[in-house]
Short mmCIF file of C-alpha atoms in Angstrom, two decimals:
data_model
loop_
_atom_site.label_atom_id
_atom_site.label_comp_id
_atom_site.label_asym_id
_atom_site.label_seq_id
_atom_site.Cartn_x
_atom_site.Cartn_y
_atom_site.Cartn_z
CA MET A 1 11.18 4.25 24.61
CA PHE A 2 12.15 7.65 23.25
CA HIS A 3 12.52 10.73 25.43
CA SER A 4 12.21 14.39 24.37
CA ASP A 5 15.96 14.53 23.76
CA LEU A 6 17.91 11.44 22.79
CA LEU A 7 21.69 11.35 22.41
CA ARG A 8 22.31 9.65 19.10
CA SER A 9 25.48 9.38 17.04
CA GLY A 10 27.15 12.03 19.15
CA ARG A 11 24.34 14.56 18.83
CA VAL A 12 21.05 15.33 20.52
CA PHE A 13 17.99 14.05 18.68
CA SER A 14 15.19 16.25 19.92
CA ARG A 15 11.48 15.37 19.90
CA ALA A 16 10.31 18.29 22.02
CA ARG A 17 8.28 20.09 19.35
CA SER A 18 6.75 16.87 18.05
CA GLU A 19 5.62 16.07 21.58
CA HIS A 20 4.25 19.61 21.89
CA PHE A 21 2.15 19.18 18.73
CA PHE A 22 0.99 15.75 19.85
CA LYS A 23 -0.32 17.24 23.09
CA ARG A 24 -2.20 19.85 21.06
CA GLY A 25 -3.54 17.14 18.77
CA ARG A 26 -4.90 15.13 21.68
CA ARG A 27 -7.19 18.05 22.54
CA VAL A 28 -8.96 17.89 19.17
CA PHE A 29 -8.45 14.37 17.72
CA PRO A 30 -9.24 10.92 19.16
CA THR A 31 -5.81 9.58 20.21
CA GLY A 32 -4.25 12.83 18.96
CA ILE A 33 -3.93 11.88 15.27
CA THR A 34 -6.18 11.49 12.23
CA ARG A 35 -4.83 8.23 10.72
CA VAL A 36 -4.55 4.94 12.57
CA THR A 37 -1.58 4.04 10.37
CA VAL A 38 0.70 6.73 11.85
CA ASP A 39 3.58 5.22 13.83
CA ARG A 40 3.89 6.41 17.45
CA GLU A 41 6.88 5.69 19.69
CA PRO A 42 5.17 6.83 21.89
CA SER A 43 4.33 10.05 20.03
CA PRO A 44 4.41 10.60 16.27
CA LEU A 45 7.02 12.69 14.50
CA TYR A 46 5.51 15.87 13.07
CA ILE A 47 6.96 16.85 9.70
CA SER A 48 7.79 20.37 8.60
CA ARG A 49 8.90 19.63 5.04
CA GLY A 50 10.22 17.06 2.60
CA GLU A 51 13.06 17.35 0.14
CA GLY A 52 13.85 14.61 -2.35
CA ALA A 53 14.42 11.36 -0.47
CA TYR A 54 14.39 13.05 2.93
CA LEU A 55 11.98 14.37 5.54
CA PHE A 56 12.65 17.14 8.06
CA ASP A 57 10.60 17.05 11.24
CA VAL A 58 9.57 20.05 13.34
CA ASP A 59 12.62 19.51 15.58
CA GLY A 60 15.02 19.75 12.63
CA ASN A 61 15.86 16.05 12.35
CA ARG A 62 16.62 14.85 8.80
CA LEU A 63 15.32 11.36 7.93
CA LEU A 64 15.67 9.13 4.87
CA ASP A 65 12.04 8.36 4.01
CA LEU A 66 11.21 4.71 3.29
CA ASN A 67 7.49 5.36 3.77
CA ASN A 68 6.84 8.06 1.12
CA ASN A 69 3.31 8.51 2.43
CA PHE A 70 2.59 4.80 2.23
CA THR A 71 4.24 4.29 -1.21
CA THR A 72 2.52 7.30 -2.85
CA LEU A 73 5.54 9.50 -3.60
CA ILE A 74 7.46 7.58 -6.24
CA HIS A 75 9.62 10.67 -6.92
CA GLY A 76 10.08 11.56 -3.26
CA HIS A 77 9.25 14.97 -1.83
CA GLY A 78 8.99 18.31 -3.60
CA PHE A 79 9.45 16.83 -7.08
CA LEU A 80 10.09 20.02 -9.03
CA PRO A 81 8.21 19.22 -12.30
CA VAL A 82 5.03 18.50 -10.28
CA ALA A 83 5.54 21.53 -8.02
CA ASP A 84 5.98 23.85 -10.99
CA ALA A 85 2.98 22.45 -12.87
CA VAL A 86 0.69 22.71 -9.84
CA ALA A 87 1.91 26.20 -8.92
CA ASP A 88 1.06 27.38 -12.42
CA LEU A 89 -2.39 25.80 -12.17
CA LEU A 90 -3.36 27.20 -8.74
CA HIS A 91 -3.94 30.71 -10.09
CA ARG A 92 -6.34 29.40 -12.74
CA GLY A 93 -8.62 27.37 -10.48
CA THR A 94 -8.35 24.14 -8.53
CA CYS A 95 -11.74 22.49 -9.05
CA PHE A 96 -14.77 22.90 -11.26
CA SER A 97 -18.12 21.19 -11.74
CA ASN A 98 -17.24 20.82 -15.43
CA PRO A 99 -14.56 18.55 -16.93
CA THR A 100 -11.13 19.75 -18.05
CA GLU A 101 -8.61 18.59 -20.61
CA HIS A 102 -6.32 17.50 -17.76
CA GLU A 103 -8.43 14.44 -16.92
CA ILE A 104 -8.35 13.29 -20.54
CA THR A 105 -4.56 13.64 -20.72
CA LEU A 106 -3.94 11.53 -17.61
CA ALA A 107 -6.54 8.99 -18.74
CA GLU A 108 -4.87 8.67 -22.14
CA LEU A 109 -1.51 8.03 -20.49
CA LEU A 110 -2.90 5.25 -18.27
CA VAL A 111 -4.94 3.62 -21.05
CA GLU A 112 -1.90 3.59 -23.30
CA ARG A 113 0.35 1.99 -20.66
CA ILE A 114 -1.79 -0.52 -18.81
CA PRO A 115 -3.02 -3.41 -20.99
CA ALA A 116 -6.11 -4.19 -18.91
CA ILE A 117 -7.43 -0.62 -19.01
CA GLU A 118 -9.51 0.32 -22.05
CA HIS A 119 -11.72 2.89 -20.31
CA ILE A 120 -11.14 4.62 -16.98
CA ARG A 121 -13.00 6.63 -14.33
CA PHE A 122 -11.39 8.90 -11.71
CA VAL A 123 -12.30 9.14 -8.02
CA ASN A 124 -10.57 10.57 -4.94
CA SER A 125 -8.81 7.72 -3.16
CA GLY A 126 -7.78 4.09 -3.32
CA THR A 127 -10.67 3.17 -1.04
CA GLU A 128 -13.13 4.74 -3.50
CA ALA A 129 -11.43 3.05 -6.43
CA VAL A 130 -11.81 -0.41 -4.86
CA MET A 131 -15.36 0.35 -3.74
CA PHE A 132 -16.50 1.40 -7.22
CA ALA A 133 -14.66 -1.50 -8.85
CA ILE A 134 -16.63 -3.89 -6.63
CA LYS A 135 -19.85 -2.04 -7.40
CA ALA A 136 -19.06 -2.15 -11.12
CA ALA A 137 -18.56 -5.92 -10.92
CA ARG A 138 -21.90 -6.25 -9.15
CA ALA A 139 -23.68 -4.06 -11.68
CA PHE A 140 -22.19 -6.04 -14.57
CA THR A 141 -22.86 -9.53 -13.17
CA CYS A 142 -26.01 -8.81 -11.12
CA ARG A 143 -24.41 -10.70 -8.23
CA PRO A 144 -23.73 -9.30 -4.73
CA GLY A 145 -20.83 -11.34 -3.34
CA ILE A 146 -17.07 -10.95 -3.54
CA ALA A 147 -14.10 -13.21 -2.89
CA ARG A 148 -10.94 -11.68 -1.44
CA ILE A 149 -7.50 -12.68 -0.17
CA GLU A 150 -7.08 -13.31 3.53
CA GLY A 151 -5.34 -10.48 5.39
CA ALA A 152 -4.93 -8.21 2.37
CA TYR A 153 -5.70 -4.51 2.70
CA HIS A 154 -8.16 -2.95 0.25
CA GLY A 155 -9.28 0.25 1.94
CA ALA A 156 -12.28 1.02 4.13
CA TYR A 157 -15.31 -0.23 2.17
CA ASP A 158 -17.12 -2.79 4.37
CA TRP A 159 -17.00 -5.65 1.85
CA ALA A 160 -13.38 -4.91 0.93
CA GLU A 161 -12.09 -4.92 4.52
CA THR A 162 -14.03 -7.95 5.77
CA GLY A 163 -11.48 -10.75 6.17
CA GLN A 164 -8.63 -8.30 6.67
CA ALA A 165 -8.43 -8.45 10.48
CA VAL A 166 -7.93 -12.19 10.85
CA SER A 167 -5.74 -13.85 13.47
CA PRO A 168 -4.89 -17.31 14.82
CA ALA A 169 -7.92 -17.04 17.12
CA ILE A 170 -10.09 -17.21 14.00
CA TRP A 171 -8.22 -19.51 11.65
CA ASN A 172 -7.53 -22.10 14.36
CA ASP A 173 -11.25 -22.37 15.16
CA PRO A 174 -13.14 -24.30 12.45
CA GLN A 175 -16.43 -22.92 13.80
CA ARG A 176 -15.50 -19.31 13.06
CA SER A 177 -15.68 -17.74 9.62
CA PRO A 178 -12.51 -16.22 8.15
CA ALA A 179 -14.75 -13.37 6.91
CA ALA A 180 -14.10 -11.54 10.16
CA PRO A 181 -15.59 -8.05 10.62
CA ALA A 182 -13.08 -5.20 10.46
CA TYR A 183 -14.78 -3.17 13.20
CA ARG A 184 -17.32 -3.60 15.96
CA GLY A 185 -20.87 -3.17 14.75
CA MET A 186 -20.28 -4.15 11.13
CA PRO A 187 -23.51 -5.73 9.83
CA PRO A 188 -23.24 -9.55 10.02
CA SER A 189 -24.75 -9.75 6.53
CA VAL A 190 -21.53 -8.30 5.08
CA GLY A 191 -19.55 -11.35 6.14
CA GLU A 192 -22.16 -13.59 4.54
CA GLU A 193 -21.38 -12.02 1.15
CA VAL A 194 -17.59 -12.26 1.42
CA THR A 195 -15.55 -15.37 0.66
CA VAL A 196 -12.02 -15.33 2.06
CA ILE A 197 -9.23 -17.22 0.27
CA ARG A 198 -5.65 -17.97 1.26
CA PHE A 199 -3.08 -16.43 -1.06
CA ASN A 200 -1.04 -18.88 -3.16
CA ASP A 201 -3.28 -21.81 -2.12
CA VAL A 202 -4.87 -23.23 -5.28
CA GLU A 203 -6.79 -25.94 -3.43
CA ASP A 204 -8.35 -23.41 -1.04
CA LEU A 205 -9.17 -21.14 -3.99
CA GLU A 206 -10.91 -23.90 -5.95
CA ARG A 207 -12.87 -25.20 -2.96
CA ARG A 208 -14.12 -21.84 -1.71
CA ILE A 209 -14.98 -20.37 -5.11
CA ALA A 210 -16.88 -23.51 -6.16
CA SER A 211 -19.13 -23.31 -3.09
CA ALA A 212 -19.86 -19.57 -3.44
CA ALA A 213 -19.70 -19.09 -7.22
CA PRO A 214 -23.42 -18.50 -7.96
CA SER A 215 -23.38 -15.33 -5.80
CA LEU A 216 -19.90 -14.00 -6.60
CA ALA A 217 -19.49 -10.84 -8.66
CA CYS A 218 -15.70 -10.70 -8.45
CA ILE A 219 -12.46 -11.98 -7.03
CA LEU A 220 -10.65 -9.02 -5.47
CA ILE A 221 -6.90 -9.57 -5.53
CA ASP A 222 -3.76 -7.54 -4.95
CA PRO A 223 -1.09 -9.25 -7.11
CA MET A 224 1.40 -8.85 -4.21
CA PRO A 225 -0.57 -8.17 -1.02
CA SER A 226 1.40 -5.60 0.94
CA ARG A 227 -0.27 -5.63 4.35
CA ALA A 228 -0.52 -9.40 4.14
CA GLY A 229 3.26 -9.77 3.89
CA LEU A 230 4.30 -8.36 0.50
CA THR A 231 4.59 -11.97 -0.64
CA ALA A 232 5.28 -12.96 -4.22
CA PRO A 233 2.43 -14.55 -6.18
CA GLU A 234 2.86 -18.11 -7.37
CA PRO A 235 2.29 -18.26 -11.15
CA SER A 236 0.11 -21.34 -10.70
CA PHE A 237 -2.12 -19.47 -8.25
CA LEU A 238 -2.69 -16.48 -10.55
CA ALA A 239 -3.31 -18.86 -13.46
CA ALA A 240 -5.90 -20.68 -11.35
CA VAL A 241 -7.59 -17.38 -10.47
CA GLY A 242 -7.98 -16.65 -14.18
CA THR A 243 -9.23 -20.12 -15.06
CA ILE A 244 -11.75 -20.32 -12.22
CA ALA A 245 -13.07 -16.80 -12.79
CA ARG A 246 -13.71 -17.51 -16.47
CA HIS A 247 -15.34 -20.85 -15.67
CA TYR A 248 -17.89 -19.32 -13.28
CA GLY A 249 -18.38 -15.97 -15.01
CA ILE A 250 -16.77 -14.07 -12.13
CA LEU A 251 -14.87 -10.84 -12.79
CA ILE A 252 -11.30 -10.32 -11.59
CA VAL A 253 -10.65 -7.01 -9.84
CA ALA A 254 -6.97 -6.26 -9.38
CA ASP A 255 -6.22 -3.82 -6.56
CA GLU A 256 -3.10 -2.03 -7.81
CA VAL A 257 -3.53 1.07 -5.67
CA LEU A 258 -0.12 0.31 -4.14
CA ASN A 259 1.46 -2.14 -6.56
CA LEU A 260 0.96 -0.18 -9.77
CA ARG A 261 4.48 1.10 -8.97
CA GLN A 262 5.90 -2.36 -9.74
CA SER A 263 6.36 -1.70 -13.44
CA TYR A 264 5.66 0.62 -16.36
CA MET A 265 2.52 -1.42 -17.11
CA GLY A 266 1.62 -2.22 -13.51
CA ALA A 267 1.64 -5.35 -11.38
CA SER A 268 -0.97 -7.44 -13.21
CA ALA A 269 1.00 -7.21 -16.44
CA ARG A 270 4.20 -8.01 -14.56
CA TYR A 271 2.81 -11.24 -13.11
CA GLY A 272 0.56 -12.38 -15.94
CA LEU A 273 -2.78 -11.69 -14.28
CA GLN A 274 -5.54 -10.62 -16.71
CA PRO A 275 -8.07 -8.62 -14.68
CA ASP A 276 -11.40 -7.29 -15.91
CA LEU A 277 -11.04 -4.22 -13.70
CA ILE A 278 -8.10 -2.46 -12.03
CA ALA A 279 -8.28 -0.14 -9.03
CA ALA A 280 -5.43 2.39 -9.05
CA GLY A 281 -4.31 5.32 -6.91
CA LYS A 282 -1.29 6.62 -5.00
CA ILE A 283 1.44 7.24 -7.63
CA ILE A 284 -1.02 8.33 -10.33
CA GLY A 285 -1.86 11.48 -8.33
CA GLY A 286 1.66 12.90 -8.08
CA GLY A 287 1.25 13.45 -4.33
CA PHE A 288 -2.37 14.61 -4.42
CA PRO A 289 -5.58 12.67 -3.61
CA VAL A 290 -6.62 10.36 -6.43
CA GLY A 291 -8.12 7.03 -7.33
CA ALA A 292 -9.17 5.37 -10.57
CA ILE A 293 -11.19 2.42 -11.82
CA GLY A 294 -10.22 1.09 -15.22
CA GLY A 295 -10.93 -1.99 -17.26
CA ARG A 296 -12.62 -3.58 -20.22
CA LYS A 297 -14.95 -1.26 -22.16
CA GLU A 298 -17.75 -3.80 -21.84
CA VAL A 299 -17.55 -3.76 -18.05
CA MET A 300 -16.89 -0.03 -17.73
CA ARG A 301 -20.15 0.60 -19.62
CA VAL A 302 -21.95 0.27 -16.28
CA PHE A 303 -20.84 3.86 -15.60
CA ALA A 304 -22.19 5.15 -18.95
CA SER A 305 -25.15 7.53 -19.02
CA ASP A 306 -25.62 7.91 -22.79
CA SER A 307 -29.08 6.36 -22.67
CA GLY A 308 -30.24 7.70 -19.33
CA LYS A 309 -29.44 6.71 -15.78
CA PRO A 310 -26.30 4.52 -15.63
CA LEU A 311 -26.37 1.06 -14.14
CA LEU A 312 -23.85 2.42 -11.61
CA PRO A 313 -24.03 6.16 -10.85
CA GLN A 314 -20.69 7.61 -9.72
CA GLY A 315 -19.90 11.23 -8.89
CA GLY A 316 -17.66 12.97 -6.42
CA THR A 317 -17.10 16.67 -5.77
CA PHE A 318 -13.35 16.40 -6.22
CA SER A 319 -13.20 13.50 -8.66
CA ALA A 320 -10.86 14.31 -11.58
CA ASN A 321 -9.98 17.69 -10.06
CA PRO A 322 -7.38 19.52 -12.17
CA VAL A 323 -4.67 19.61 -9.48
CA SER A 324 -4.58 15.83 -9.04
CA MET A 325 -4.86 15.26 -12.78
CA VAL A 326 -1.98 17.60 -13.68
CA ALA A 327 0.24 16.40 -10.83
CA GLY A 328 -0.47 12.79 -11.74
CA ARG A 329 0.24 13.29 -15.40
CA VAL A 330 3.56 15.03 -14.77
CA ALA A 331 4.64 12.42 -12.21
CA MET A 332 3.70 9.52 -14.46
CA GLU A 333 5.33 11.04 -17.55
CA ALA A 334 8.57 11.15 -15.58
CA MET A 335 8.17 7.44 -14.77
CA THR A 336 9.49 6.19 -18.08
CA GLU A 337 10.41 2.56 -18.66
CA ALA A 338 14.01 3.53 -17.92
CA ALA A 339 12.98 5.19 -14.65
CA PHE A 340 11.11 2.06 -13.56
CA ALA A 341 14.11 -0.10 -14.50
CA SER A 342 16.50 2.13 -12.54
CA LEU A 343 14.28 2.07 -9.47
CA GLU A 344 13.96 -1.71 -9.68
CA SER A 345 17.72 -2.05 -9.96
CA LEU A 346 18.11 -0.10 -6.72
CA GLY A 347 15.44 -2.29 -5.12
CA ASP A 348 17.26 -5.45 -6.24
CA ARG A 349 20.52 -4.08 -4.82
CA ILE A 350 18.94 -3.35 -1.43
CA ARG A 351 17.05 -6.64 -1.15
CA ALA A 352 20.20 -8.56 -2.10
CA GLY A 353 22.20 -6.59 0.46
CA LEU A 354 19.69 -7.24 3.24
CA ARG A 355 19.58 -10.95 2.40
CA GLY A 356 23.37 -11.04 2.31
CA GLU A 357 23.57 -9.67 5.85
CA ILE A 358 20.96 -12.19 7.02
CA GLU A 359 22.93 -15.07 5.48
CA ARG A 360 26.26 -13.79 6.79
CA ARG A 361 25.00 -13.77 10.37
CA GLY A 362 22.65 -16.75 10.12
CA ALA A 363 19.86 -14.51 11.44
CA ASP A 364 16.22 -15.57 11.60
CA PHE A 365 15.03 -12.92 9.17
CA SER A 366 13.85 -12.88 5.58
CA VAL A 367 13.04 -10.26 2.96
CA THR A 368 10.11 -10.09 0.54
CA GLY A 369 9.12 -7.61 -2.15
CA ALA A 370 9.89 -6.65 -5.72
CA ALA A 371 10.69 -3.60 -7.85
CA SER A 372 10.79 -0.58 -5.51
CA LEU A 373 9.23 -2.36 -2.51
CA PHE A 374 10.68 -4.47 0.27
CA ARG A 375 9.61 -5.82 3.64
CA ILE A 376 11.73 -7.38 6.37
CA HIS A 377 10.29 -10.31 8.35
CA PRO A 378 11.58 -11.69 11.69
CA LYS A 379 11.28 -15.20 10.25
CA GLY A 380 13.96 -17.44 8.81
CA LYS A 381 11.66 -18.71 6.06
CA GLU A 382 10.24 -16.25 3.56
CA PRO A 383 6.44 -16.21 4.02
CA THR A 384 4.18 -17.17 1.14
CA ASP A 385 0.87 -15.92 2.56
CA TYR A 386 -0.65 -13.86 5.38
CA ARG A 387 -0.68 -16.67 7.94
CA GLU A 388 3.01 -17.30 7.47
CA ALA A 389 3.73 -13.55 7.63
CA TYR A 390 1.58 -13.00 10.74
CA LEU A 391 3.60 -11.62 13.63
CA GLU A 392 3.38 -13.26 17.02
CA PRO A 393 3.77 -10.79 19.94
CA ALA A 394 7.51 -11.46 20.35
CA GLU A 395 8.06 -11.02 16.61
CA GLY A 396 6.05 -7.81 16.67
CA GLU A 397 8.37 -6.43 19.36
CA ILE A 398 11.42 -7.31 17.28
CA MET A 399 9.98 -5.36 14.35
CA ALA A 400 9.17 -2.40 16.57
CA ARG A 401 12.77 -2.43 17.78
CA LEU A 402 13.97 -2.62 14.19
CA SER A 403 11.96 0.50 13.28
CA ARG A 404 13.28 2.28 16.38
CA HIS A 405 16.83 1.35 15.46
CA PHE A 406 16.39 2.70 11.94
CA LEU A 407 14.91 5.90 13.33
CA GLU A 408 17.90 6.29 15.63
CA CYS A 409 20.01 6.07 12.49
CA ASP A 410 17.97 8.76 10.70
CA ILE A 411 15.83 6.44 8.58
CA LEU A 412 12.04 6.30 8.67
CA LEU A 413 11.22 2.59 8.21
CA PRO A 414 7.49 1.78 8.38
CA ASN A 415 6.61 -0.71 11.09
CA GLY A 416 4.50 -3.59 9.78
CA ALA A 417 4.19 -2.27 6.24
CA ALA A 418 6.07 -2.18 2.96
CA ALA A 419 9.14 0.00 2.72
CA CYS A 420 9.44 1.77 -0.59
CA LEU A 421 12.01 3.61 -2.67
CA SER A 422 11.78 6.78 -4.70
CA THR A 423 13.58 8.04 -7.78
CA ALA A 424 15.23 10.64 -5.51
CA MET A 425 17.21 7.91 -3.73
CA THR A 426 20.78 6.97 -4.61
CA LYS A 427 22.96 3.90 -4.33
CA ALA A 428 24.57 5.57 -1.33
CA ASP A 429 21.14 5.74 0.34
CA GLY A 430 20.71 2.04 -0.41
CA ASP A 431 24.06 1.24 1.16
CA VAL A 432 23.05 3.13 4.32
CA ILE A 433 19.87 1.05 4.52
CA ILE A 434 21.87 -2.17 4.27
CA SER A 435 24.53 -1.09 6.78
CA THR A 436 21.87 0.07 9.25
CA PHE A 437 20.20 -3.34 9.07
CA ALA A 438 23.58 -5.02 9.53
CA ASP A 439 24.17 -2.86 12.60
CA PHE A 440 20.78 -3.86 13.99
CA LEU A 441 21.55 -7.57 13.52
CA ALA A 442 24.88 -7.12 15.28
CA THR A 443 23.24 -5.28 18.15
CA LEU A 444 20.47 -7.86 18.37
CA GLU A 445 23.02 -10.65 18.41
CA ALA A 446 25.06 -8.99 21.17
CA ASN A 447 22.10 -7.94 23.30
CA PRO A 448 18.87 -9.58 22.14
CA THR A 449 16.65 -7.91 24.74
CA GLU A 450 17.80 -4.32 24.23
CA ALA A 451 18.45 -3.82 20.50
CA GLY A 452 17.22 -0.53 19.18
CA ARG A 453 16.33 0.98 22.57
#
């Protein structure tokens, strides 16, 4: 447990001002914060600014950022080309009821790069992108149901999050549906329209889709589900998704809100998935709120209003606002094929280094991920789906201690989520990540009940 002032590496690591702000926050917010995903140990760190690969909190502590606002900031903090472009724009207006050239420019960039996107539509968040992709599939197929991967995170739309909060209490009981509600009070009818499938399990996929096919509009799939373990897709599984979807006339919706950062053309292209629709977000906004639905022209026609009311109306006060469009364009233009390759090379170096330390010590850990993403698991065998990645209470405590240890070494490592890299990071930063993990393993080995405290 942290205290207001912690002696670390020969200096005092203060949390006094963060604790002060947390007390203020508790007066106006439930639990003191506005996002459930914020790590607290026991209070969150409040940030004053970011610079490149680093964060500075309100107490003056400097931290290597492996969160990057949940993988959004592919260039790190304060990326100058984006800052300059946005600063120039602010004086000329930040949002209008009419369209601007900026939305066309970003759309052209994404259509040119991503094979599955022929037409595109902008919204304000990844949640909205997934929601409207599901609605578009329904409007196109005239079917209500969706199939989704067990444990994967797809935002806060009821049908997208059903089946996300599963646990052994559910999957060990054959009488309980894996389409578990995400919150108390969710209408039971939602679960009746959601089919939950295990990732990388072709037999489970075939069986469940066959029984629900007449009502299914789409299969919603993240090519490498982050919250469900950041596990690699089996080629045979993705091939089966494509074959089964075509056989039953079901659309494939790829959620690449997070994993678009896996390559110049995105994650679906990287792994050979051929979706009808893609939901995008995070990196395409350059650090500002954004979401997008893209896909085949035929399917995207559901948004068209040329002949009157569209099959699927979609608006949004801040959709395609100029700030997000300009920031996104500048950020994505800087992500050339060479930039993606360089970032992946750094990711390969770090994952190899982490695995090398695990092998050297014979530790019961494994590492998953690809490109600029990695996740450490307190398991000797690399998980292949959510159930294998699920953390038992003792494993959860180990991961909490790992995050605390990294924080004590001036690195912000997300607890229970994907760690990500930015173009602002260097090989030296990667070496620090590896050596910090090695130090944790040594400490854990020497004192298994106190590591990272």
